[in-house]
Coordinates of C-alpha atoms and ligand atoms in Angstrom, one line a residue:
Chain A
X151 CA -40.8 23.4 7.4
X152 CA -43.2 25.2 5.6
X153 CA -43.9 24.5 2.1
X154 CA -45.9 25.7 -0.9
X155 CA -46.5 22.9 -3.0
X156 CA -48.7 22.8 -6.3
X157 CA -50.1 19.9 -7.0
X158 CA -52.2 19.7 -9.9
X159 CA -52.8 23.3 -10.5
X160 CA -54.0 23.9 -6.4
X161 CA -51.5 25.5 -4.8
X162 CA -51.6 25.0 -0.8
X163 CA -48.6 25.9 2.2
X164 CA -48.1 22.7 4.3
X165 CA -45.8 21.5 7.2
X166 CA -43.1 19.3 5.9
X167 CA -40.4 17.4 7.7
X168 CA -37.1 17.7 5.6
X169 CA -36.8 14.0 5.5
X170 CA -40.0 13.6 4.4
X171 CA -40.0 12.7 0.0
X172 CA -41.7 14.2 -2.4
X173 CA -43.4 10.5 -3.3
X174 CA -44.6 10.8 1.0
X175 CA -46.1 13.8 0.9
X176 CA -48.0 13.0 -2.3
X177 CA -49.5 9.8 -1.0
X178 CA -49.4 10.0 2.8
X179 CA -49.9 14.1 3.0
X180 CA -52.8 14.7 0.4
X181 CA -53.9 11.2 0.0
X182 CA -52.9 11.5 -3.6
X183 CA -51.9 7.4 -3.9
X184 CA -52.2 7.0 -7.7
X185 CA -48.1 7.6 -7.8
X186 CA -46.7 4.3 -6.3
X187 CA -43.9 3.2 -3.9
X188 CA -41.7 0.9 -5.6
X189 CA -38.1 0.5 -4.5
X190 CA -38.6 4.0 -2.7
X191 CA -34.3 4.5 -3.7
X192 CA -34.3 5.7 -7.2
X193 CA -34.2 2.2 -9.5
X194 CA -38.3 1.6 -10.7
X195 CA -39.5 4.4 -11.9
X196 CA -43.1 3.3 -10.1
X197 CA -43.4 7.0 -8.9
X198 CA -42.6 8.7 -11.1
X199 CA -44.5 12.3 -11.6
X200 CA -44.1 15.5 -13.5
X201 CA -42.5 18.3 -12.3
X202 CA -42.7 21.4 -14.3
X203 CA -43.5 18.6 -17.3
X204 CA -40.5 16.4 -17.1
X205 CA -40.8 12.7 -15.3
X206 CA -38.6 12.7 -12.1
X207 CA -38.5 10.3 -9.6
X208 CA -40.9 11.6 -6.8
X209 CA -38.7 9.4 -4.4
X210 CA -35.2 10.8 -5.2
X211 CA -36.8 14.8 -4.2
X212 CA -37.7 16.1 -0.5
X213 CA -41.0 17.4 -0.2
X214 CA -38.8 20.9 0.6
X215 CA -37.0 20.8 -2.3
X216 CA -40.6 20.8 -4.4
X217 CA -41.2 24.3 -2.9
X218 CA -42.6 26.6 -5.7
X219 CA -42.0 23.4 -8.3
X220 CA -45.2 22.7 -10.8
X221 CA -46.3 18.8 -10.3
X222 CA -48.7 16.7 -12.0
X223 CA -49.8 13.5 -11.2
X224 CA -52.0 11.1 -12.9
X225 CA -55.0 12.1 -10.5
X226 CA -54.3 15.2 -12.1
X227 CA -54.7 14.0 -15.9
X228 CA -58.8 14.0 -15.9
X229 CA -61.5 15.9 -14.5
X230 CA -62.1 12.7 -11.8
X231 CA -65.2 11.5 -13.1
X232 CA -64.0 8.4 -14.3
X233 CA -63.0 9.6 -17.7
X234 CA -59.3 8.7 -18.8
X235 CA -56.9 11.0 -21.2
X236 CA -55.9 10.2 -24.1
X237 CA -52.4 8.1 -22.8
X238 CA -54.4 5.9 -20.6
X239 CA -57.0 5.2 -23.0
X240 CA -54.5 4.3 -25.0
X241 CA -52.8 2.2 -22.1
X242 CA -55.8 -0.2 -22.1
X243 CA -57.0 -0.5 -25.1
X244 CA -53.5 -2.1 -26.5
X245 CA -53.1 -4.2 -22.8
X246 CA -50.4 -1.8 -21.8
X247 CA -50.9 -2.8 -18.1
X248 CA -51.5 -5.9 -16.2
X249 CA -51.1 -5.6 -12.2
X250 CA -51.1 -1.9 -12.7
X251 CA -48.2 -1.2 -10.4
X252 CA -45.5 0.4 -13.2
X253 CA -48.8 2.0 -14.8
X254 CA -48.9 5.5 -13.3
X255 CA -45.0 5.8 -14.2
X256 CA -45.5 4.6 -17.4
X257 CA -48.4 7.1 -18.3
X258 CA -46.1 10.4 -17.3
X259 CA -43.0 9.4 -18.7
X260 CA -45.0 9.3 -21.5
X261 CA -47.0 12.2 -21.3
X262 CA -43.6 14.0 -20.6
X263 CA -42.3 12.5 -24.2
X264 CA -45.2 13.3 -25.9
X265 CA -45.2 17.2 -24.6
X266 CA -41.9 17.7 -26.4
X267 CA -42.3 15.0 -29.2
X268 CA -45.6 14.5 -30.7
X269 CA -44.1 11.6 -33.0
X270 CA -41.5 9.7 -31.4
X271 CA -40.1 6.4 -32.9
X272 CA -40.0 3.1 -31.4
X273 CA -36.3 4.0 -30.4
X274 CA -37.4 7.4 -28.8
X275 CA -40.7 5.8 -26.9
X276 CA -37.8 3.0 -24.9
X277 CA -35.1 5.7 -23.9
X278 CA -38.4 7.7 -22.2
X279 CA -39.4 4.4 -20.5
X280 CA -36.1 3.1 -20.1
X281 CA -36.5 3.9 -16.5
X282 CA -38.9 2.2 -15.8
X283 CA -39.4 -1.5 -14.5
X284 CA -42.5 -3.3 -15.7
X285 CA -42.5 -6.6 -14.5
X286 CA -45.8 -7.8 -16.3
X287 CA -46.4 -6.6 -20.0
X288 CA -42.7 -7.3 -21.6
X289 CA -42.7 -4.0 -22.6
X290 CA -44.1 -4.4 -26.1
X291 CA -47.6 -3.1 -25.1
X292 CA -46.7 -0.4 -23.8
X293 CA -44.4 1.0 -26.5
X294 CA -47.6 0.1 -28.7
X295 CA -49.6 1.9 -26.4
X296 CA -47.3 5.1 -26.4
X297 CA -47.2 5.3 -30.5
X298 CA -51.6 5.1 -30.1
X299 CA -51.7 7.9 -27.6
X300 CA -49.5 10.0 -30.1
X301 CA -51.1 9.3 -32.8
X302 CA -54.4 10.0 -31.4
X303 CA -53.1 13.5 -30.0
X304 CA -52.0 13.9 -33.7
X305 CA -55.1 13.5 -35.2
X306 CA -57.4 14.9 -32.7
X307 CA -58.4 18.0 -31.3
X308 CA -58.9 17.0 -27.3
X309 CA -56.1 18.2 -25.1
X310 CA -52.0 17.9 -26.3
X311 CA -50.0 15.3 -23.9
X312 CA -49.3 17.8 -20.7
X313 CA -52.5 19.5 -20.7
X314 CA -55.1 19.5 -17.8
X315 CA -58.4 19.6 -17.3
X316 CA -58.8 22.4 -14.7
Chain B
X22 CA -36.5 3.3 3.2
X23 CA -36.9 6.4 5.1
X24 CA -33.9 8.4 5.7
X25 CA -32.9 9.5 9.2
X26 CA -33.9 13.3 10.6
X27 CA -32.0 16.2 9.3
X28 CA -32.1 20.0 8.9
X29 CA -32.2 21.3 5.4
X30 CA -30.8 24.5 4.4
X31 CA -31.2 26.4 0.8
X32 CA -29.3 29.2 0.6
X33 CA -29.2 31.8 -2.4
X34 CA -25.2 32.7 -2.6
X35 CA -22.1 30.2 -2.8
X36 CA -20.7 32.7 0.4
X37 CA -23.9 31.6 1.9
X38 CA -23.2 27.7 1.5
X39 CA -19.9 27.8 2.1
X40 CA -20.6 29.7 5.2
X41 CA -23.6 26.6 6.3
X42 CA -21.0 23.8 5.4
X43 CA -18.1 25.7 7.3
X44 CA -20.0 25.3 10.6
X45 CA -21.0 22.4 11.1
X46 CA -18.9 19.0 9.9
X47 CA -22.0 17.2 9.1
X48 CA -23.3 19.5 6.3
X49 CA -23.7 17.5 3.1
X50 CA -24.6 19.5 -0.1
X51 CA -27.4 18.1 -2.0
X52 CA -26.9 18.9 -5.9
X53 CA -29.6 16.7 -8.4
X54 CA -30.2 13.8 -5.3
X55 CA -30.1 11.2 -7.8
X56 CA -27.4 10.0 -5.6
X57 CA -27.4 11.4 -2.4
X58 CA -31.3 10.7 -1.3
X59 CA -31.1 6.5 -2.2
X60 CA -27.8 6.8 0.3
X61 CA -30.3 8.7 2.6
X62 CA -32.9 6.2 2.0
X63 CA -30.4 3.4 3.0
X64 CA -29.4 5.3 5.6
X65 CA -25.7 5.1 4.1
X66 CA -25.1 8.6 4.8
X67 CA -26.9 10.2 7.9
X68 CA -25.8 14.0 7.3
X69 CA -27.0 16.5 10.2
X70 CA -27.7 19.0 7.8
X71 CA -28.5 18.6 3.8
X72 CA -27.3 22.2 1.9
X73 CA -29.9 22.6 -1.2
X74 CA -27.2 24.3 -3.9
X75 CA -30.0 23.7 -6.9
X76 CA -31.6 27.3 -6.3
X77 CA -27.7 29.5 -6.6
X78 CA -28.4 31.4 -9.7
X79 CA -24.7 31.4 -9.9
X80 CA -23.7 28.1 -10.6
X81 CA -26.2 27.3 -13.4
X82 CA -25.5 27.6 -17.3
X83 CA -23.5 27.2 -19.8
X84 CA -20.9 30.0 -20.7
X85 CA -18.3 30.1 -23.7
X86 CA -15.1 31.6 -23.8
X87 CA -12.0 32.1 -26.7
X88 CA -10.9 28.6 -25.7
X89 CA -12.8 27.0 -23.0
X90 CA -16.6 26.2 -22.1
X91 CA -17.6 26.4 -18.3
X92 CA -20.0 24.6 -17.1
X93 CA -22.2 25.4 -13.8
X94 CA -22.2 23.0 -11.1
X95 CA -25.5 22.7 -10.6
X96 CA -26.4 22.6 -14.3
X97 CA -28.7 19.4 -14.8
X98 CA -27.5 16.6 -17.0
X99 CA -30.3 17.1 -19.3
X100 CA -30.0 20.9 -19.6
X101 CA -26.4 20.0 -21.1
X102 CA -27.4 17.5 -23.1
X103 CA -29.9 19.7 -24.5
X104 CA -27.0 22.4 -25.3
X105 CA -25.7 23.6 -28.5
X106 CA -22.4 24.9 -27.1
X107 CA -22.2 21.7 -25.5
X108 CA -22.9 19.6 -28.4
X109 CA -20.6 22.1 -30.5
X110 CA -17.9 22.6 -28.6
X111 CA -17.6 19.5 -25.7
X112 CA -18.6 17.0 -28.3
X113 CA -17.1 14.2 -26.4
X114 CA -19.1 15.2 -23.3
X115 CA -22.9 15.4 -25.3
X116 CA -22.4 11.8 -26.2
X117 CA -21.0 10.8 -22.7
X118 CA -24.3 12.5 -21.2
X119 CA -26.6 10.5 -23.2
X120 CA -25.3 6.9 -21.0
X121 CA -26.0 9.0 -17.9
X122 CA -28.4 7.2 -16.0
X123 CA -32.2 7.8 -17.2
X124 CA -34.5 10.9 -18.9
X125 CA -36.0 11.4 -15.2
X126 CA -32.5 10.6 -13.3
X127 CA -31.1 13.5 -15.9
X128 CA -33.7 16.0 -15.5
X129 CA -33.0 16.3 -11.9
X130 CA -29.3 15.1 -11.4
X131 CA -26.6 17.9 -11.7
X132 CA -23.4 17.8 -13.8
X133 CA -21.2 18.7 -10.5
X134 CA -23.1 16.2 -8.8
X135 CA -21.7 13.6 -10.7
X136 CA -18.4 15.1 -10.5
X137 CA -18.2 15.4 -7.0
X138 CA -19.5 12.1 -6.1
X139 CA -16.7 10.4 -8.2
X140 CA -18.1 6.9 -9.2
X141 CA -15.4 5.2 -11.0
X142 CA -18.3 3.6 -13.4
X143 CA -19.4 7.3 -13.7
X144 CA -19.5 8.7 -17.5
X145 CA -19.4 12.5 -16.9
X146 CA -16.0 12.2 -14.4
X147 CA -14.6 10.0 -17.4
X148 CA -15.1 12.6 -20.0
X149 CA -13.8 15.1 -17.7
X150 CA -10.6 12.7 -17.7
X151 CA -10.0 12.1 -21.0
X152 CA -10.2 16.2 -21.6
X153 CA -8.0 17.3 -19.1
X154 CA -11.0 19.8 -18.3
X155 CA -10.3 21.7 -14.7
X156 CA -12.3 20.9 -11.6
X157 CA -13.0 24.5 -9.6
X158 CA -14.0 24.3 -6.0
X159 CA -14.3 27.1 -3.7
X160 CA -13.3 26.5 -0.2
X161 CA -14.1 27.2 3.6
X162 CA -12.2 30.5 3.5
X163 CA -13.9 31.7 0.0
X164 CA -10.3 30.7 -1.7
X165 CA -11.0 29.4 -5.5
X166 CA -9.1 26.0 -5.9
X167 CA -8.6 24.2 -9.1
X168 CA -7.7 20.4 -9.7
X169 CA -6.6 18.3 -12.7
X170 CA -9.3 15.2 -12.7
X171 CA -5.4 12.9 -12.1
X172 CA -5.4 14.5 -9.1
X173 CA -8.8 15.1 -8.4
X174 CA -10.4 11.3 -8.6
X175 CA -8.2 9.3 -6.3
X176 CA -10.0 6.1 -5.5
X177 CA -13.8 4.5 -5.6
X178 CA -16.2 7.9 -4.9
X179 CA -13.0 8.9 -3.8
X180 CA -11.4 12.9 -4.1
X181 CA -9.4 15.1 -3.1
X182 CA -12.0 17.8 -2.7
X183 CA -11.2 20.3 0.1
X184 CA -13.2 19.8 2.8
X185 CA -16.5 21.7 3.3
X186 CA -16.1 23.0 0.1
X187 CA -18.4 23.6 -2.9
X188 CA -17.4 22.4 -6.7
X189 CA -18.7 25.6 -8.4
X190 CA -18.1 25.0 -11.9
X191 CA -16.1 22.4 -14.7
X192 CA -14.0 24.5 -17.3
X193 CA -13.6 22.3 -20.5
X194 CA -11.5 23.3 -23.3
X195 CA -13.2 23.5 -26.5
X196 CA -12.4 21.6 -29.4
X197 CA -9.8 22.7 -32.3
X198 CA -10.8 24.4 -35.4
X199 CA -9.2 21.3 -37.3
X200 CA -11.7 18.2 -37.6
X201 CA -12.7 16.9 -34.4
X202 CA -14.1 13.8 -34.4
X203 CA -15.3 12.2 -31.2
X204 CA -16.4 8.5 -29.8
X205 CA -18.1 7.1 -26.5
X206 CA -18.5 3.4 -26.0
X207 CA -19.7 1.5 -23.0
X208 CA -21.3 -2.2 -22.1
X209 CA -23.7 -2.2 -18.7
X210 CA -26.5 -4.5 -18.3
X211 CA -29.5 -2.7 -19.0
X212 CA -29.8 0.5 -21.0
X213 CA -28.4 3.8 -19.5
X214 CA -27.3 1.9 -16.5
X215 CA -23.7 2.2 -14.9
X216 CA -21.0 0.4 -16.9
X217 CA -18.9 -2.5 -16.6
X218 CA -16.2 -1.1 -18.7
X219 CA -16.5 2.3 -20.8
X220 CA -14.0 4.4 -23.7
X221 CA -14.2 7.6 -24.5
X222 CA -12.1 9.1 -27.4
X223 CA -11.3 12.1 -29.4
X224 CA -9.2 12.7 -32.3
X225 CA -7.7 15.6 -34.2
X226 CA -6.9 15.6 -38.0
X227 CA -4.1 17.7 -40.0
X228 CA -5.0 18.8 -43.0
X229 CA -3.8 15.9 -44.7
X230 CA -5.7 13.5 -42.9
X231 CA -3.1 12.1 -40.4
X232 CA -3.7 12.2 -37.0
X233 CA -2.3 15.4 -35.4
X234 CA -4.0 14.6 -31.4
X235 CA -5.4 11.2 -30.1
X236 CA -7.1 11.3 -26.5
X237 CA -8.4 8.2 -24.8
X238 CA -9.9 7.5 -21.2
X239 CA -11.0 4.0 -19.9
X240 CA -13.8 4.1 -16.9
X241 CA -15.3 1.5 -15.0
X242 CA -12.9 -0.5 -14.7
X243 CA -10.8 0.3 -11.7
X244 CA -11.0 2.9 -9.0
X245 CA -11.0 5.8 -11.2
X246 CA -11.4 6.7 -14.4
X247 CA -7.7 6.7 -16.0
X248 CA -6.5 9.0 -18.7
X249 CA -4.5 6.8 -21.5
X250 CA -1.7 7.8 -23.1
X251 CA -2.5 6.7 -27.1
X252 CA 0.5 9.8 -28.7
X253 CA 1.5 6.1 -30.4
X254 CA -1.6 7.2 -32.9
X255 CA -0.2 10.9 -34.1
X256 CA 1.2 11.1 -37.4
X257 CA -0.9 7.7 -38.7
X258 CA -4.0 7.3 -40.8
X259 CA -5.6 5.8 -37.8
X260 CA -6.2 3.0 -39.8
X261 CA -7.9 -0.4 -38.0
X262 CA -4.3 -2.0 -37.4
X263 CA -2.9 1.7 -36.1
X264 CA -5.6 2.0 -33.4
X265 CA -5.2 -1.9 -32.4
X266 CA -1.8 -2.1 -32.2
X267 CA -1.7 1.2 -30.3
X268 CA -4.5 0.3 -27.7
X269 CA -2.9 -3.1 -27.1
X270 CA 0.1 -1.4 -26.6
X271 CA -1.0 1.6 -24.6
X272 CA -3.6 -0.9 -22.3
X273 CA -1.2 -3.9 -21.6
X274 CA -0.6 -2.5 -18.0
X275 CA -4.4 -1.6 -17.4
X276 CA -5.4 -2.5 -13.9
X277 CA -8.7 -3.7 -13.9
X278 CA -10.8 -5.3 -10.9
X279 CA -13.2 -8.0 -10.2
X280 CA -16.6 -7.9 -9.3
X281 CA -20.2 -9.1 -8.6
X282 CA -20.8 -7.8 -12.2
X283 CA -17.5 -8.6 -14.4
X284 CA -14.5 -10.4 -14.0
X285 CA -11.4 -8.7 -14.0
X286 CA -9.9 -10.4 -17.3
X287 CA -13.7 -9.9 -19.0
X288 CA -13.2 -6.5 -18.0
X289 CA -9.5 -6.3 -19.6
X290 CA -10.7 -7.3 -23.2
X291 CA -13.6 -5.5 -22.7
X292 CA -11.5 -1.8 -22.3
X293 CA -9.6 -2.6 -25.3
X294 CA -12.2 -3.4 -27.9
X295 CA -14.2 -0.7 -26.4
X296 CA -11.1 1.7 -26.9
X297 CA -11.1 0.2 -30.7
X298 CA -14.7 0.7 -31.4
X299 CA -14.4 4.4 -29.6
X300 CA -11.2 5.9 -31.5
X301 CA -12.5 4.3 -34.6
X302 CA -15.9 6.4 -34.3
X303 CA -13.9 9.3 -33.5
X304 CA -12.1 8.6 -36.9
X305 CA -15.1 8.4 -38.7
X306 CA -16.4 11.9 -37.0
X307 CA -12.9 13.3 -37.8
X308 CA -13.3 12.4 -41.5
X309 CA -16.7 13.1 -42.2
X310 CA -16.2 17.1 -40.8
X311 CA -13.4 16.9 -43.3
X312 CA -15.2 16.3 -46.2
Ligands
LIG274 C1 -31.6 4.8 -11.6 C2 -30.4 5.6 -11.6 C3 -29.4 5.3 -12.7 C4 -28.2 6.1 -12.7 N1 -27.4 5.8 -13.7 C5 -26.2 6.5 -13.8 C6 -25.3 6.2 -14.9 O1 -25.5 5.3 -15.7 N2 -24.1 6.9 -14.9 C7 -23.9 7.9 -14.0 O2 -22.8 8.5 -14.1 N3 -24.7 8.2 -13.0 C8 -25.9 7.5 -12.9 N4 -26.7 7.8 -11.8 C9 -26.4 8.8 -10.9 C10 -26.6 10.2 -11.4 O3 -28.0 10.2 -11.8 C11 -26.4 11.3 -10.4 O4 -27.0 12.5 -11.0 C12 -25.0 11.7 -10.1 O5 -24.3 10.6 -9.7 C13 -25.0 12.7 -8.9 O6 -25.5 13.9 -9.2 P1 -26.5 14.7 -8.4 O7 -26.6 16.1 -8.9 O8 -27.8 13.9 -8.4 O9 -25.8 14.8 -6.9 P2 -26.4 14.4 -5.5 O10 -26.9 13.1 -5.4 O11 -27.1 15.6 -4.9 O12 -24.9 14.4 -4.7 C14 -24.0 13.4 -4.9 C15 -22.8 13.6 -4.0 O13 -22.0 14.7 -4.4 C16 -22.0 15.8 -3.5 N5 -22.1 17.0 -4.2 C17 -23.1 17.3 -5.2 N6 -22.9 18.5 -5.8 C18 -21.8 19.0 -5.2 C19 -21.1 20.3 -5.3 N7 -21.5 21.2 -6.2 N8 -20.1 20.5 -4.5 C20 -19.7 19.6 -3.6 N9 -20.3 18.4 -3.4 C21 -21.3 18.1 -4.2 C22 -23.1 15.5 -2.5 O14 -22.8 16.0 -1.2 C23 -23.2 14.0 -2.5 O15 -22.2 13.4 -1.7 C24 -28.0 7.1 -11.8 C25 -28.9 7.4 -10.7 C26 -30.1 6.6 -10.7 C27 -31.1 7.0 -9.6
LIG275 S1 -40.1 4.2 -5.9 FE1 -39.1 5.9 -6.8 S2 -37.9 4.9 -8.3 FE2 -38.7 3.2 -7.3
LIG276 S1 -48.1 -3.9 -15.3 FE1 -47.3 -5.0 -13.6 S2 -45.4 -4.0 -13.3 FE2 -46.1 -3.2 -15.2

């Protein structure tokens, strides 16, 4: 079925086969293989990505149903030069990652929290996660991580939580 | 993890969908997919064709009436969290929504959805319970049909939905003018996740403080979410030993079951201090809009 999918701010029509998820096309379509396949049924949160700047679950939508949608994923945070944003900077300089696996999630759920709350409590920062399974870090790093990112975007001028280097 | 083949159909109108699910047995509708793509995954449920309802302009928002708010199928969960009317007027449904799965489950997964699917453990069907609000479906033939959530949720993701037909909107009363005062309690294992055993309450005050309306619905812990009759509570102060005397009383023939998760006596003691700790915050609402 044909689809117009933007991805990252490119636009392109492909061929997709109903059955075929969101979290498929991304990774097995357009190579894009920084959003991970967890439990591929909804429970981990590994791939999660932004759609229209919320987190959903890029296993729980058909490729179809992303037909005109806006999604981001975290190749789509930087220029591609090696240079990380502001949430992934963030992510390793408090340890917020250890295999790596959860990490792409993590990073969008948070850039999605930080789009529409620039300071979010401790209590705020775990309901945004709260879907998502880390097995490594405990968690703590990552909420530490989180409450760097925003206060860097706070006291910086480089680019808000949600925006893109074209 | 890969679902099976199937066709996938989004059409604009409810005549349109309703016309797609007449034809052929196999249709499924596909609301939020927070539900229905892990089955697909799992290969639980191998529909021949899925029918994309999210894209019907008409069964999105959020309308208010003189005495009722209706709700659009296909309205996501975190569009009616996000609502004022909601929040205003469905109290007892804006804290219900914030147990509902996850931020990303909510920003995708519908309010009908949930609804139609019918999981006993499910908090928006429980709110719809304990409101009385109307469940409207349209059928095959086009022909509106309304059901009463008793008669509605019959067993586990169990209903009495007609088949081939489309759930096109909830219609929930809204709260009295008097002080309202609402409260939502659940225990599940990990944050946001389905519950063992859940309460939701809501009380109305006279004027001099008595109760004048006590609603309670207990979920989770059978094959449906059950209404509760707690009248007992009118015409008290709701004090600690009203409520608890009144819940014991009104939950001493609760039918609870047994699982993987919770026993059934664990679940038992579970829905009455839950009930407590509910009607109590609903109090506590109640008298706080009172002043
Ligand atoms: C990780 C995770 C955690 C969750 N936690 C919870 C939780 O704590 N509490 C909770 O209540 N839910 C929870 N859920 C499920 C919730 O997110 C779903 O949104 C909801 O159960 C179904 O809504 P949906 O719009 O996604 O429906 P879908 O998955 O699209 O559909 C569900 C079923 O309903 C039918 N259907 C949907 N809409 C209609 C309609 N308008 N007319 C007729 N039939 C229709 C479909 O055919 C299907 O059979 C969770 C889900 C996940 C993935
Ligand atoms: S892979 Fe999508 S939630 Fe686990
Ligand atoms: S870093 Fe390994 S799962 Fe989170």
């Amino acid at each position: 079925m044909k689809t117009e999918l933007t991805v990252n701010g490119q636009t392109r029509v492909i061929d997709v086969e109903p059955r075929t998820t969101l979290l498929d096309v991304l990774r097995d379509g357009l190579g894009l293989t920084a959003t991970h396949a967890g439990c591929e049924h909804g429970v981990c949160g590994a791939c999660t990505v932004l759609v229209d700047g919320e987190a959903v679950r890029s296993c729980l939508i058909l490729g179809v149903q992303a037909d005109g949608l806006d999604i981001r994923t975290v190749e789509g945070l930087t220029s591609g030069d090696g240079a990380l944003d502001i949430v992934q900077d963030a992510f390793c300089e408090t340890h917020g990652l250890q295999c790596g696996y959860c990490t792409s999630g993590m990073i969008l759920a948070a850039h999605a929290l930080l789009r529409v709350n620039a300071a979010p409590d401790e209590e705020e920062i775990r309901e945004a996660i709260s879907g998502n399974i880390c097995r490594c870090t405990g968690y703590q790093q990552i909420v530490e991580a989180i409450q760097l990112a925003a206060e860097r975007i706070r006291t910086s001028n480089t680019l808000k939580a949600g925006e893109v280097v074209k | 993890m890969k679902p099976a083949q199937f066709d996938y159909a989004r059409p604009k109108t409810v005549e349109e969908a309703c016309g797609i699910l007449a034809a052929d047995m196999d249709a499924r509708v596909l609301a939020g997919g927070q539900t229905l793509v892990p089955m697909l995954a799992m290969r639980l449920s191998r529909p021949s064709v899925l029918v994309d309802i999210t894209r019907i302009a008409g069964l999105q928002g959020i309308a208010c009436s003189d005495d009722t708010v209706e709700i659009g199928a296909v309205t996501r969960q975190a569009a009616a969290l996000a609502s004022e009317v909601i929040r205003a007027e469905v109290p007892l449904l804006a804290k219900a929504l914030r147990h509902v799965g996850h931020p990303p489950t909510r920003c995708r997964g519908t309010v009908g959805g949930s609804v139609a699917h019918g999981d006993p453990s499910a908090e928006i069907p429980l709110a719809v319970t304990v409101l009385g609000a109307e469940i409207v479906f349209v059928g095959e033939d086009g022909e509106e049909e309304r059901f009463a959530p008793e008669d509605f949720f019959i067993g586990p993701m169990l209903t009495t939905a007609p088949m081939g037909g489309l759930l096109t909107r909830l219609v929930f009363p809204r709260r009295a003018a008097a002080p309202t005062g609402t409260g939502f309690r659940e225990v599940a294992s990990r944050r946001s996740d389905y519950a063992f055993a859940s309460a939701g309450a809501q009380v109305v005050l006279n004027a001099d403080g008595t109760c004048a309306e006590a609603r309670l619905g207990i979920g989770s812990v059978g094959d449906t979410p059950v209404a509760v009759d707690i009248s007992g509570l009118s015409g008290t102060r709701l004090t600690a030993q009203d409520i608890r005397g009144a819940v014991v009383e009104a939950l001493s023939d609760l039918e609870t079951v047994d699982d993987l998760h919770a026993t059934a006596s664990y679940r038992k003691r579970a829905a009455v201090r839950l009930a407590e700790l509910a009607l109590a915050e609903a109090r506590d609402d109640a008298l706080e809009q009172a002043g």
